[in-house]
Amino acid sequence: MAFGAEELRVLRRALALALHPRPASAEDVQDCLRLAEAVDEAAREGARLRAFLLADLARYRAALPGTAAGFLTLLEEALVVGYRPVPDDLAALRALRGNPVAAALLDRCHDLAEQDVRMRLALRTVPASRGRARTRLTALPGGLAAATEEPGRKKPAEKPAEKPAAPQPKPQTPRRDRPIPTPGEVFPPRRKPAAPPANAPQQLAAV
């Protein structure tokens, strides 16, 4: 993507506004909007061209070996725009190894394939190493819970175990060693008062 002289001037003004915020004029706003629309359109056009290029590359690869010259040209153009070779491209280049251009492209594609493999292995290794570190931290005294616990916060003390209630004594059954007293023995009958003697008034009078 290349910018013309006028587009570069607009881009410079937009960068100046971003670095040193100030009220922008209506002309600056309109120029920035037109530049943004132009950039978006160029990006969409680049994506369409890349799709056409990859489609042509697949057709030329399927028609090998008669289309070797066109296939090598298209493959080199695709690599320039960021295309990563697939196994079918490597197999086609091995079949055309006698061609110097094909041999050079094969070495270049091998290097790109090795870079992709290393990147995938690195992405797989990082989560695994994090998982091992997490497991080790959990296995240490205190573990992961102690590391994530808020500092200065103590766990609530556990309640002491309640003591079991003492068993209540069983009611004792009355002993049958002696006979049970009768009501007459417990409550004896009241005796009548004795009658005064017959000579009691005479004695009182004499006194």
PDB file of C-alpha atoms in Angstrom:
ATOM      1  CA  MET A   1       0.000   0.000   0.000  1.00  0.00           C
ATOM      2  CA  ALA A   2       1.496   3.336  -1.101  1.00  0.00           C
ATOM      3  CA  PHE A   3       0.389   6.865  -0.231  1.00  0.00           C
ATOM      4  CA  GLY A   4       0.497   9.834  -2.599  1.00  0.00           C
ATOM      5  CA  ALA A   5       1.842  13.261  -1.687  1.00  0.00           C
ATOM      6  CA  GLU A   6      -1.596  14.663  -0.754  1.00  0.00           C
ATOM      7  CA  GLU A   7      -2.433  11.585   1.323  1.00  0.00           C
ATOM      8  CA  LEU A   8       0.863  11.877   3.184  1.00  0.00           C
ATOM      9  CA  ARG A   9       0.089  15.501   4.057  1.00  0.00           C
ATOM     10  CA  VAL A  10      -3.308  14.454   5.457  1.00  0.00           C
ATOM     11  CA  LEU A  11      -1.699  11.631   7.389  1.00  0.00           C
ATOM     12  CA  ARG A  12       0.843  14.029   8.869  1.00  0.00           C
ATOM     13  CA  ARG A  13      -1.908  16.400  10.031  1.00  0.00           C
ATOM     14  CA  ALA A  14      -3.821  13.472  11.568  1.00  0.00           C
ATOM     15  CA  LEU A  15      -0.730  12.345  13.482  1.00  0.00           C
ATOM     16  CA  ALA A  16      -0.145  15.891  14.712  1.00  0.00           C
ATOM     17  CA  LEU A  17      -3.718  16.061  16.018  1.00  0.00           C
ATOM     18  CA  ALA A  18      -3.266  12.732  17.761  1.00  0.00           C
ATOM     19  CA  LEU A  19      -0.011  13.771  19.436  1.00  0.00           C
ATOM     20  CA  HIS A  20      -1.061  17.346  20.278  1.00  0.00           C
ATOM     21  CA  PRO A  21      -4.852  17.419  20.759  1.00  0.00           C
ATOM     22  CA  ARG A  22      -6.424  20.685  19.658  1.00  0.00           C
ATOM     23  CA  PRO A  23      -9.684  21.710  18.019  1.00  0.00           C
ATOM     24  CA  ALA A  24      -9.589  20.417  14.444  1.00  0.00           C
ATOM     25  CA  SER A  25     -10.988  22.421  11.577  1.00  0.00           C
ATOM     26  CA  ALA A  26     -13.803  21.087   9.416  1.00  0.00           C
ATOM     27  CA  GLU A  27     -11.358  20.709   6.514  1.00  0.00           C
ATOM     28  CA  ASP A  28      -9.007  18.547   8.609  1.00  0.00           C
ATOM     29  CA  VAL A  29     -11.894  16.337   9.705  1.00  0.00           C
ATOM     30  CA  GLN A  30     -13.102  15.826   6.144  1.00  0.00           C
ATOM     31  CA  ASP A  31      -9.573  15.055   4.897  1.00  0.00           C
ATOM     32  CA  CYS A  32      -9.047  12.481   7.675  1.00  0.00           C
ATOM     33  CA  LEU A  33     -12.372  10.802   6.906  1.00  0.00           C
ATOM     34  CA  ARG A  34     -11.539  10.568   3.192  1.00  0.00           C
ATOM     35  CA  LEU A  35      -8.120   9.132   4.017  1.00  0.00           C
ATOM     36  CA  ALA A  36      -9.662   6.518   6.318  1.00  0.00           C
ATOM     37  CA  GLU A  37     -12.153   5.493   3.612  1.00  0.00           C
ATOM     38  CA  ALA A  38      -9.321   5.225   1.077  1.00  0.00           C
ATOM     39  CA  VAL A  39      -7.266   3.034   3.417  1.00  0.00           C
ATOM     40  CA  ASP A  40     -10.252   0.753   4.071  1.00  0.00           C
ATOM     41  CA  GLU A  41     -10.938   0.402   0.368  1.00  0.00           C
ATOM     42  CA  ALA A  42      -7.270  -0.398  -0.336  1.00  0.00           C
ATOM     43  CA  ALA A  43      -7.317  -3.080   2.374  1.00  0.00           C
ATOM     44  CA  ARG A  44     -10.459  -4.662   0.886  1.00  0.00           C
ATOM     45  CA  GLU A  45      -8.929  -4.564  -2.594  1.00  0.00           C
ATOM     46  CA  GLY A  46      -5.732  -6.189  -1.285  1.00  0.00           C
ATOM     47  CA  ALA A  47      -7.739  -9.010   0.276  1.00  0.00           C
ATOM     48  CA  ARG A  48      -9.567  -9.607  -3.030  1.00  0.00           C
ATOM     49  CA  LEU A  49      -6.306  -9.662  -4.996  1.00  0.00           C
ATOM     50  CA  ARG A  50      -4.777 -12.103  -2.524  1.00  0.00           C
ATOM     51  CA  ALA A  51      -7.776 -14.408  -2.864  1.00  0.00           C
ATOM     52  CA  PHE A  52      -7.478 -14.348  -6.687  1.00  0.00           C
ATOM     53  CA  LEU A  53      -3.743 -15.015  -6.435  1.00  0.00           C
ATOM     54  CA  LEU A  54      -4.193 -18.050  -4.205  1.00  0.00           C
ATOM     55  CA  ALA A  55      -6.939 -19.405  -6.438  1.00  0.00           C
ATOM     56  CA  ASP A  56      -4.649 -19.120  -9.492  1.00  0.00           C
ATOM     57  CA  LEU A  57      -1.836 -20.761  -7.535  1.00  0.00           C
ATOM     58  CA  ALA A  58      -4.051 -23.746  -6.730  1.00  0.00           C
ATOM     59  CA  ARG A  59      -5.077 -24.110 -10.392  1.00  0.00           C
ATOM     60  CA  TYR A  60      -1.473 -23.947 -11.642  1.00  0.00           C
ATOM     61  CA  ARG A  61      -0.356 -26.438  -9.007  1.00  0.00           C
ATOM     62  CA  ALA A  62      -3.085 -28.871 -10.018  1.00  0.00           C
ATOM     63  CA  ALA A  63      -1.963 -28.616 -13.686  1.00  0.00           C
ATOM     64  CA  LEU A  64       1.721 -29.421 -13.039  1.00  0.00           C
ATOM     65  CA  PRO A  65       4.215 -30.193 -14.560  1.00  0.00           C
ATOM     66  CA  GLY A  66       3.036 -28.373 -17.692  1.00  0.00           C
ATOM     67  CA  THR A  67       2.461 -25.139 -15.767  1.00  0.00           C
ATOM     68  CA  ALA A  68       5.756 -25.125 -13.834  1.00  0.00           C
ATOM     69  CA  ALA A  69       6.831 -21.625 -14.902  1.00  0.00           C
ATOM     70  CA  GLY A  70       3.495 -20.029 -13.968  1.00  0.00           C
ATOM     71  CA  PHE A  71       3.301 -21.996 -10.720  1.00  0.00           C
ATOM     72  CA  LEU A  72       6.755 -20.855  -9.578  1.00  0.00           C
ATOM     73  CA  THR A  73       5.957 -17.221 -10.412  1.00  0.00           C
ATOM     74  CA  LEU A  74       2.640 -17.287  -8.578  1.00  0.00           C
ATOM     75  CA  LEU A  75       4.156 -19.056  -5.568  1.00  0.00           C
ATOM     76  CA  GLU A  76       6.890 -16.433  -5.281  1.00  0.00           C
ATOM     77  CA  GLU A  77       4.297 -13.621  -5.461  1.00  0.00           C
ATOM     78  CA  ALA A  78       2.171 -15.347  -2.810  1.00  0.00           C
ATOM     79  CA  LEU A  79       5.151 -15.664  -0.453  1.00  0.00           C
ATOM     80  CA  VAL A  80       5.797 -11.935  -0.784  1.00  0.00           C
ATOM     81  CA  VAL A  81       2.268 -11.103   0.459  1.00  0.00           C
ATOM     82  CA  GLY A  82       2.581 -13.421   3.487  1.00  0.00           C
ATOM     83  CA  TYR A  83       1.381 -16.767   2.128  1.00  0.00           C
ATOM     84  CA  ARG A  84       2.552 -19.864   4.010  1.00  0.00           C
ATOM     85  CA  PRO A  85       3.298 -22.924   1.824  1.00  0.00           C
ATOM     86  CA  VAL A  86       1.161 -26.011   2.337  1.00  0.00           C
ATOM     87  CA  PRO A  87       2.348 -29.647   1.996  1.00  0.00           C
ATOM     88  CA  ASP A  88       1.072 -29.724  -1.614  1.00  0.00           C
ATOM     89  CA  ASP A  89       3.398 -26.823  -2.471  1.00  0.00           C
ATOM     90  CA  LEU A  90       6.389 -28.630  -0.939  1.00  0.00           C
ATOM     91  CA  ALA A  91       5.561 -31.821  -2.830  1.00  0.00           C
ATOM     92  CA  ALA A  92       5.301 -29.887  -6.126  1.00  0.00           C
ATOM     93  CA  LEU A  93       8.627 -28.147  -5.518  1.00  0.00           C
ATOM     94  CA  ARG A  94      10.338 -31.474  -4.791  1.00  0.00           C
ATOM     95  CA  ALA A  95       9.054 -32.783  -8.113  1.00  0.00           C
ATOM     96  CA  LEU A  96      10.526 -29.704  -9.843  1.00  0.00           C
ATOM     97  CA  ARG A  97      13.825 -29.844  -7.966  1.00  0.00           C
ATOM     98  CA  GLY A  98      15.825 -29.893 -11.238  1.00  0.00           C
ATOM     99  CA  ASN A  99      14.704 -26.308 -11.894  1.00  0.00           C
ATOM    100  CA  PRO A 100      17.017 -23.810 -10.120  1.00  0.00           C
ATOM    101  CA  VAL A 101      14.089 -21.490  -9.300  1.00  0.00           C
ATOM    102  CA  ALA A 102      12.152 -24.430  -7.830  1.00  0.00           C
ATOM    103  CA  ALA A 103      15.173 -25.521  -5.769  1.00  0.00           C
ATOM    104  CA  ALA A 104      15.571 -22.005  -4.314  1.00  0.00           C
ATOM    105  CA  LEU A 105      11.849 -21.777  -3.546  1.00  0.00           C
ATOM    106  CA  LEU A 106      11.985 -25.235  -1.910  1.00  0.00           C
ATOM    107  CA  ASP A 107      14.708 -24.090   0.504  1.00  0.00           C
ATOM    108  CA  ARG A 108      12.750 -20.932   1.272  1.00  0.00           C
ATOM    109  CA  CYS A 109       9.527 -22.855   1.871  1.00  0.00           C
ATOM    110  CA  HIS A 110      11.347 -25.341   4.127  1.00  0.00           C
ATOM    111  CA  ASP A 111      12.555 -22.457   6.294  1.00  0.00           C
ATOM    112  CA  LEU A 112       9.038 -21.020   6.536  1.00  0.00           C
ATOM    113  CA  ALA A 113       7.594 -24.434   7.406  1.00  0.00           C
ATOM    114  CA  GLU A 114      10.164 -24.915  10.178  1.00  0.00           C
ATOM    115  CA  GLN A 115       9.316 -21.478  11.589  1.00  0.00           C
ATOM    116  CA  ASP A 116       5.622 -22.410  11.664  1.00  0.00           C
ATOM    117  CA  VAL A 117       6.391 -25.694  13.445  1.00  0.00           C
ATOM    118  CA  ARG A 118       8.505 -23.934  16.090  1.00  0.00           C
ATOM    119  CA  MET A 119       5.775 -21.367  16.648  1.00  0.00           C
ATOM    120  CA  ARG A 120       3.112 -24.051  17.115  1.00  0.00           C
ATOM    121  CA  LEU A 121       5.342 -25.973  19.527  1.00  0.00           C
ATOM    122  CA  ALA A 122       6.012 -22.795  21.521  1.00  0.00           C
ATOM    123  CA  LEU A 123       2.281 -22.090  21.771  1.00  0.00           C
ATOM    124  CA  ARG A 124       1.648 -25.622  23.016  1.00  0.00           C
ATOM    125  CA  THR A 125       4.521 -25.553  25.511  1.00  0.00           C
ATOM    126  CA  VAL A 126       3.563 -22.311  27.262  1.00  0.00           C
ATOM    127  CA  PRO A 127       0.147 -23.494  28.570  1.00  0.00           C
ATOM    128  CA  ALA A 128       1.649 -26.849  29.617  1.00  0.00           C
ATOM    129  CA  SER A 129       4.415 -25.168  31.623  1.00  0.00           C
ATOM    130  CA  ARG A 130       1.852 -22.934  33.309  1.00  0.00           C
ATOM    131  CA  GLY A 131      -0.170 -25.997  34.238  1.00  0.00           C
ATOM    132  CA  ARG A 132       2.895 -27.696  35.781  1.00  0.00           C
ATOM    133  CA  ALA A 133       3.731 -24.568  37.768  1.00  0.00           C
ATOM    134  CA  ARG A 134       0.151 -24.417  39.026  1.00  0.00           C
ATOM    135  CA  THR A 135       0.281 -28.079  40.066  1.00  0.00           C
ATOM    136  CA  ARG A 136       3.591 -27.552  41.878  1.00  0.00           C
ATOM    137  CA  LEU A 137       2.230 -24.514  43.682  1.00  0.00           C
ATOM    138  CA  THR A 138      -0.815 -26.484  44.792  1.00  0.00           C
ATOM    139  CA  ALA A 139       1.382 -29.299  46.103  1.00  0.00           C
ATOM    140  CA  LEU A 140       3.532 -27.001  48.266  1.00  0.00           C
ATOM    141  CA  PRO A 141       2.583 -26.298  51.899  1.00  0.00           C
ATOM    142  CA  GLY A 142      -0.185 -23.746  51.809  1.00  0.00           C
ATOM    143  CA  GLY A 143      -0.641 -24.369  48.096  1.00  0.00           C
ATOM    144  CA  LEU A 144      -2.363 -22.112  45.661  1.00  0.00           C
ATOM    145  CA  ALA A 145      -5.072 -21.216  48.151  1.00  0.00           C
ATOM    146  CA  ALA A 146      -2.499 -19.673  50.501  1.00  0.00           C
ATOM    147  CA  ALA A 147      -0.972 -17.673  47.650  1.00  0.00           C
ATOM    148  CA  THR A 148      -4.345 -16.297  46.562  1.00  0.00           C
ATOM    149  CA  GLU A 149      -5.577 -15.632  50.086  1.00  0.00           C
ATOM    150  CA  GLU A 150      -5.836 -11.971  50.980  1.00  0.00           C
ATOM    151  CA  PRO A 151      -2.931 -10.776  53.152  1.00  0.00           C
ATOM    152  CA  GLY A 152      -3.799 -10.039  56.743  1.00  0.00           C
ATOM    153  CA  ARG A 153      -6.987 -12.011  56.556  1.00  0.00           C
ATOM    154  CA  LYS A 154      -7.188 -14.882  58.960  1.00  0.00           C
ATOM    155  CA  LYS A 155      -9.421 -17.832  58.659  1.00  0.00           C
ATOM    156  CA  PRO A 156     -12.232 -17.997  61.223  1.00  0.00           C
ATOM    157  CA  ALA A 157     -11.375 -20.192  64.173  1.00  0.00           C
ATOM    158  CA  GLU A 158     -13.015 -23.532  64.078  1.00  0.00           C
ATOM    159  CA  LYS A 159     -15.657 -24.145  66.718  1.00  0.00           C
ATOM    160  CA  PRO A 160     -14.602 -26.612  69.413  1.00  0.00           C
ATOM    161  CA  ALA A 161     -16.304 -29.909  69.265  1.00  0.00           C
ATOM    162  CA  GLU A 162     -19.282 -30.033  71.563  1.00  0.00           C
ATOM    163  CA  LYS A 163     -18.942 -32.419  74.484  1.00  0.00           C
ATOM    164  CA  PRO A 164     -21.499 -35.192  74.577  1.00  0.00           C
ATOM    165  CA  ALA A 165     -24.182 -34.679  77.188  1.00  0.00           C
ATOM    166  CA  ALA A 166     -23.807 -36.743  80.344  1.00  0.00           C
ATOM    167  CA  PRO A 167     -26.213 -39.674  80.407  1.00  0.00           C
ATOM    168  CA  GLN A 168     -29.144 -39.139  82.750  1.00  0.00           C
ATOM    169  CA  PRO A 169     -29.363 -41.573  85.680  1.00  0.00           C
ATOM    170  CA  LYS A 170     -31.973 -44.230  85.326  1.00  0.00           C
ATOM    171  CA  PRO A 171     -34.806 -44.095  87.901  1.00  0.00           C
ATOM    172  CA  GLN A 172     -34.128 -46.549  90.686  1.00  0.00           C
ATOM    173  CA  THR A 173     -36.766 -49.123  91.301  1.00  0.00           C
ATOM    174  CA  PRO A 174     -37.997 -49.323  94.932  1.00  0.00           C
ATOM    175  CA  ARG A 175     -36.489 -52.058  96.956  1.00  0.00           C
ATOM    176  CA  ARG A 176     -38.776 -54.871  98.092  1.00  0.00           C
ATOM    177  CA  ASP A 177     -36.764 -55.903 101.142  1.00  0.00           C
ATOM    178  CA  ARG A 178     -39.445 -54.795 103.689  1.00  0.00           C
ATOM    179  CA  PRO A 179     -43.240 -54.725 103.384  1.00  0.00           C
ATOM    180  CA  ILE A 180     -45.010 -51.567 102.297  1.00  0.00           C
ATOM    181  CA  PRO A 181     -46.724 -49.844 105.356  1.00  0.00           C
ATOM    182  CA  THR A 182     -50.473 -49.706 105.418  1.00  0.00           C
ATOM    183  CA  PRO A 183     -52.424 -46.409 105.609  1.00  0.00           C
ATOM    184  CA  GLY A 184     -53.365 -47.196 109.165  1.00  0.00           C
ATOM    185  CA  GLU A 185     -49.717 -47.406 110.129  1.00  0.00           C
ATOM    186  CA  VAL A 186     -48.811 -44.211 108.325  1.00  0.00           C
ATOM    187  CA  PHE A 187     -51.800 -42.224 109.649  1.00  0.00           C
ATOM    188  CA  PRO A 188     -52.817 -43.695 113.121  1.00  0.00           C
ATOM    189  CA  PRO A 189     -56.392 -42.921 114.347  1.00  0.00           C
ATOM    190  CA  ARG A 190     -56.781 -39.918 116.643  1.00  0.00           C
ATOM    191  CA  ARG A 191     -57.652 -40.771 120.268  1.00  0.00           C
ATOM    192  CA  LYS A 192     -60.631 -39.144 122.035  1.00  0.00           C
ATOM    193  CA  PRO A 193     -59.792 -36.906 125.040  1.00  0.00           C
ATOM    194  CA  ALA A 194     -60.375 -38.579 128.404  1.00  0.00           C
ATOM    195  CA  ALA A 195     -63.452 -37.452 130.473  1.00  0.00           C
ATOM    196  CA  PRO A 196     -62.690 -35.345 133.590  1.00  0.00           C
ATOM    197  CA  PRO A 197     -63.063 -37.109 136.958  1.00  0.00           C
ATOM    198  CA  ALA A 198     -66.362 -36.735 138.913  1.00  0.00           C
ATOM    199  CA  ASN A 199     -64.887 -34.897 141.913  1.00  0.00           C
ATOM    200  CA  ALA A 200     -63.275 -32.160 139.851  1.00  0.00           C
ATOM    201  CA  PRO A 201     -65.913 -29.407 140.637  1.00  0.00           C
ATOM    202  CA  GLN A 202     -65.768 -30.021 144.331  1.00  0.00           C
ATOM    203  CA  GLN A 203     -62.023 -29.693 144.340  1.00  0.00           C
ATOM    204  CA  LEU A 204     -62.282 -26.383 142.442  1.00  0.00           C
ATOM    205  CA  ALA A 205     -64.870 -25.047 144.924  1.00  0.00           C
ATOM    206  CA  ALA A 206     -62.753 -25.921 147.887  1.00  0.00           C
ATOM    207  CA  VAL A 207     -59.894 -24.007 146.426  1.00  0.00           C
TER     208      VAL A 207
END
